[in-house]
PDB file of C-alpha atoms in Angstrom:
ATOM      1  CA  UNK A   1       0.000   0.000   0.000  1.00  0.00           C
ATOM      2  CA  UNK A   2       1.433   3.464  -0.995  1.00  0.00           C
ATOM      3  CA  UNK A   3       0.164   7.210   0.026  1.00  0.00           C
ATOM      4  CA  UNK A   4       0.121   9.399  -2.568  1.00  0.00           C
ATOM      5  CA  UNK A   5       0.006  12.685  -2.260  1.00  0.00           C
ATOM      6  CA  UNK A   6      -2.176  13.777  -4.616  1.00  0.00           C
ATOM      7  CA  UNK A   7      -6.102  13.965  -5.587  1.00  0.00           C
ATOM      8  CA  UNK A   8      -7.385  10.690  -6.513  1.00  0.00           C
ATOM      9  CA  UNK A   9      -8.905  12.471  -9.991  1.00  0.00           C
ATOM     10  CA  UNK A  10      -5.162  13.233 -11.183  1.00  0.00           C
ATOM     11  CA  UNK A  11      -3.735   9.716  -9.991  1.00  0.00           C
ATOM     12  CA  UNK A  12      -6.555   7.985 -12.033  1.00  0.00           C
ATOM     13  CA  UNK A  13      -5.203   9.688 -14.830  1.00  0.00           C
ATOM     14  CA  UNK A  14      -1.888   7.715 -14.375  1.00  0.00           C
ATOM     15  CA  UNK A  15      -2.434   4.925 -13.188  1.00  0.00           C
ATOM     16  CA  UNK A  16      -4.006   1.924 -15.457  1.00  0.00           C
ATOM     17  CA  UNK A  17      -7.138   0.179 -13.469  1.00  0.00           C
ATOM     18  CA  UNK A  18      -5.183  -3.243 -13.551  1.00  0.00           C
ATOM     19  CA  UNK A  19      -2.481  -1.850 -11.378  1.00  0.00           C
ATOM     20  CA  UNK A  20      -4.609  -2.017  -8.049  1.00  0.00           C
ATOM     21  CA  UNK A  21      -6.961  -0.882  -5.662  1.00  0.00           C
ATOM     22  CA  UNK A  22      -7.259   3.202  -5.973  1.00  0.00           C
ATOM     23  CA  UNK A  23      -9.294   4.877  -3.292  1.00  0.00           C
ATOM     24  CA  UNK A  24      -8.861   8.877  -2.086  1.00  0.00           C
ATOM     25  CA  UNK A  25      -7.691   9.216   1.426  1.00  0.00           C
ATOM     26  CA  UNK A  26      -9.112  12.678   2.030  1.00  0.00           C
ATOM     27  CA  UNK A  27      -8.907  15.554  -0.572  1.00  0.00           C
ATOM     28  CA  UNK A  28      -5.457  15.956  -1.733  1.00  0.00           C
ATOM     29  CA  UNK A  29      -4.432  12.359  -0.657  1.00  0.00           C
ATOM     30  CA  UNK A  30      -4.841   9.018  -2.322  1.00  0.00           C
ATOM     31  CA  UNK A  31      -3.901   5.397  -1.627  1.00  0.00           C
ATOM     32  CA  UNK A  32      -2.580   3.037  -3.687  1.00  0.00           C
ATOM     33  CA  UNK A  33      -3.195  -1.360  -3.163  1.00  0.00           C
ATOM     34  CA  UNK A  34      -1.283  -2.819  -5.714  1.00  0.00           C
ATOM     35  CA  UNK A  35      -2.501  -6.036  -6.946  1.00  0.00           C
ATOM     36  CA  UNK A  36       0.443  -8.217  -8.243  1.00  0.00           C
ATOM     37  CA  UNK A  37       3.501  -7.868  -9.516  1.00  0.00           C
ATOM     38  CA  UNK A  38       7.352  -7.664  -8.153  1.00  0.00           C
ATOM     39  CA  UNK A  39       7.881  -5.845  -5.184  1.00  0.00           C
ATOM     40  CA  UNK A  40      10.749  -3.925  -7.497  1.00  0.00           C
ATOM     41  CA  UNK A  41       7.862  -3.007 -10.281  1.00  0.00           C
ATOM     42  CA  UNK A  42       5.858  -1.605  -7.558  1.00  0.00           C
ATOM     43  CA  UNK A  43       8.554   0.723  -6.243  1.00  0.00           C
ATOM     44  CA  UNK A  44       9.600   1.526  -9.513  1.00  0.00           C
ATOM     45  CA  UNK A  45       5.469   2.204 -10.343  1.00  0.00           C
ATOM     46  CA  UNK A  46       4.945   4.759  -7.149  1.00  0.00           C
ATOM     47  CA  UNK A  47       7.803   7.047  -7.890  1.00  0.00           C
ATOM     48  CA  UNK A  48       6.111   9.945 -10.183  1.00  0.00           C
ATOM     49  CA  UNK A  49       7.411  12.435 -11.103  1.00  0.00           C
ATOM     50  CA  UNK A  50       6.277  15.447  -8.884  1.00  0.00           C
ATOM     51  CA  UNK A  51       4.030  13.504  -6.486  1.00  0.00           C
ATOM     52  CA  UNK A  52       5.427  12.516  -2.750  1.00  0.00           C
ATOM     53  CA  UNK A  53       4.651   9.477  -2.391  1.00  0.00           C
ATOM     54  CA  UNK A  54       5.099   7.553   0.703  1.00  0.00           C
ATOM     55  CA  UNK A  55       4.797   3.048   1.235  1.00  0.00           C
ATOM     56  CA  UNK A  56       1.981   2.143   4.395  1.00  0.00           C
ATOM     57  CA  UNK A  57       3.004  -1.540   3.900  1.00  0.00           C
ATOM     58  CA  UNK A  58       4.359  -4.314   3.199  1.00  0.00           C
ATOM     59  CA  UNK A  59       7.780  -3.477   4.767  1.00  0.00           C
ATOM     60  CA  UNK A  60       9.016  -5.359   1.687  1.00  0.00           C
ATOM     61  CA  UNK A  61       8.069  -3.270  -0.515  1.00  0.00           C
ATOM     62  CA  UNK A  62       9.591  -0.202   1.949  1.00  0.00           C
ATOM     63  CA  UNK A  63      12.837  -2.357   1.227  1.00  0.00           C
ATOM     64  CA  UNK A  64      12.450  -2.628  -2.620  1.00  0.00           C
ATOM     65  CA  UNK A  65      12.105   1.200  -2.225  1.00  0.00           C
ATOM     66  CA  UNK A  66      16.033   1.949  -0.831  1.00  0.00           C
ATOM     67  CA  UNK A  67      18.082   0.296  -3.303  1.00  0.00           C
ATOM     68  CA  UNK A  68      15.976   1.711  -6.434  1.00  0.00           C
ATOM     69  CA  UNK A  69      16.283   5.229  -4.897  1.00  0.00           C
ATOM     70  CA  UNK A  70      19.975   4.857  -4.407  1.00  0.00           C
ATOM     71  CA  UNK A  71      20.221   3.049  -8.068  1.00  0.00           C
ATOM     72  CA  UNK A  72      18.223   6.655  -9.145  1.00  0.00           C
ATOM     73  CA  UNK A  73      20.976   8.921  -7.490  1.00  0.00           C
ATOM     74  CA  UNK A  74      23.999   6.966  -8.499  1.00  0.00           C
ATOM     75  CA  UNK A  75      22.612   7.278 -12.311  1.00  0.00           C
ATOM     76  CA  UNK A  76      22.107  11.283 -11.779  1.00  0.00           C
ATOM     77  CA  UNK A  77      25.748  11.595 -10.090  1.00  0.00           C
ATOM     78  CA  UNK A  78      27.084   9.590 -13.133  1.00  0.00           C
ATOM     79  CA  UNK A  79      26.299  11.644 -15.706  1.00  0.00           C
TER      80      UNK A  79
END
């Protein structure tokens, strides 16, 4: 499960219907169940561009999260 923060109309927009469970979590705030997949396509799928997003669970997937965010940097620094 991921936090988005960002309206649930503007998320739709992104997000196909087959990757999971979209519901709004108040007004500017959505949350995200994925359905299947790799734990590494579903960190890779939460980080948009200009929306904070932040992982309520598994803390698997908060794992898969670190090493694609330093894999992220690393390719910015190398450049």
């Amino acid at each position: 499960m991921v936090r988005l923060q960002a309206p649930l109309e503007a998320v739709q927009r992104r997000v196909e219907p087959t990757a999971g469970q979209l519901v709004a979590d108040g007004d500017d705030v959505c949350v995200i169940t994925a359905g299947t997949g790799s734990l590494e396509a579903v960190a890779a799928h939460q980080a948009w561009p200009g929306v904070l997003s932040s992982v309520v669970s598994p803390p698997q997937l908060r794992a898969a999260v670190h090493p694609l965010g330093r894999r992220t940097v690393a390719s910015a620094d190398a450049g």
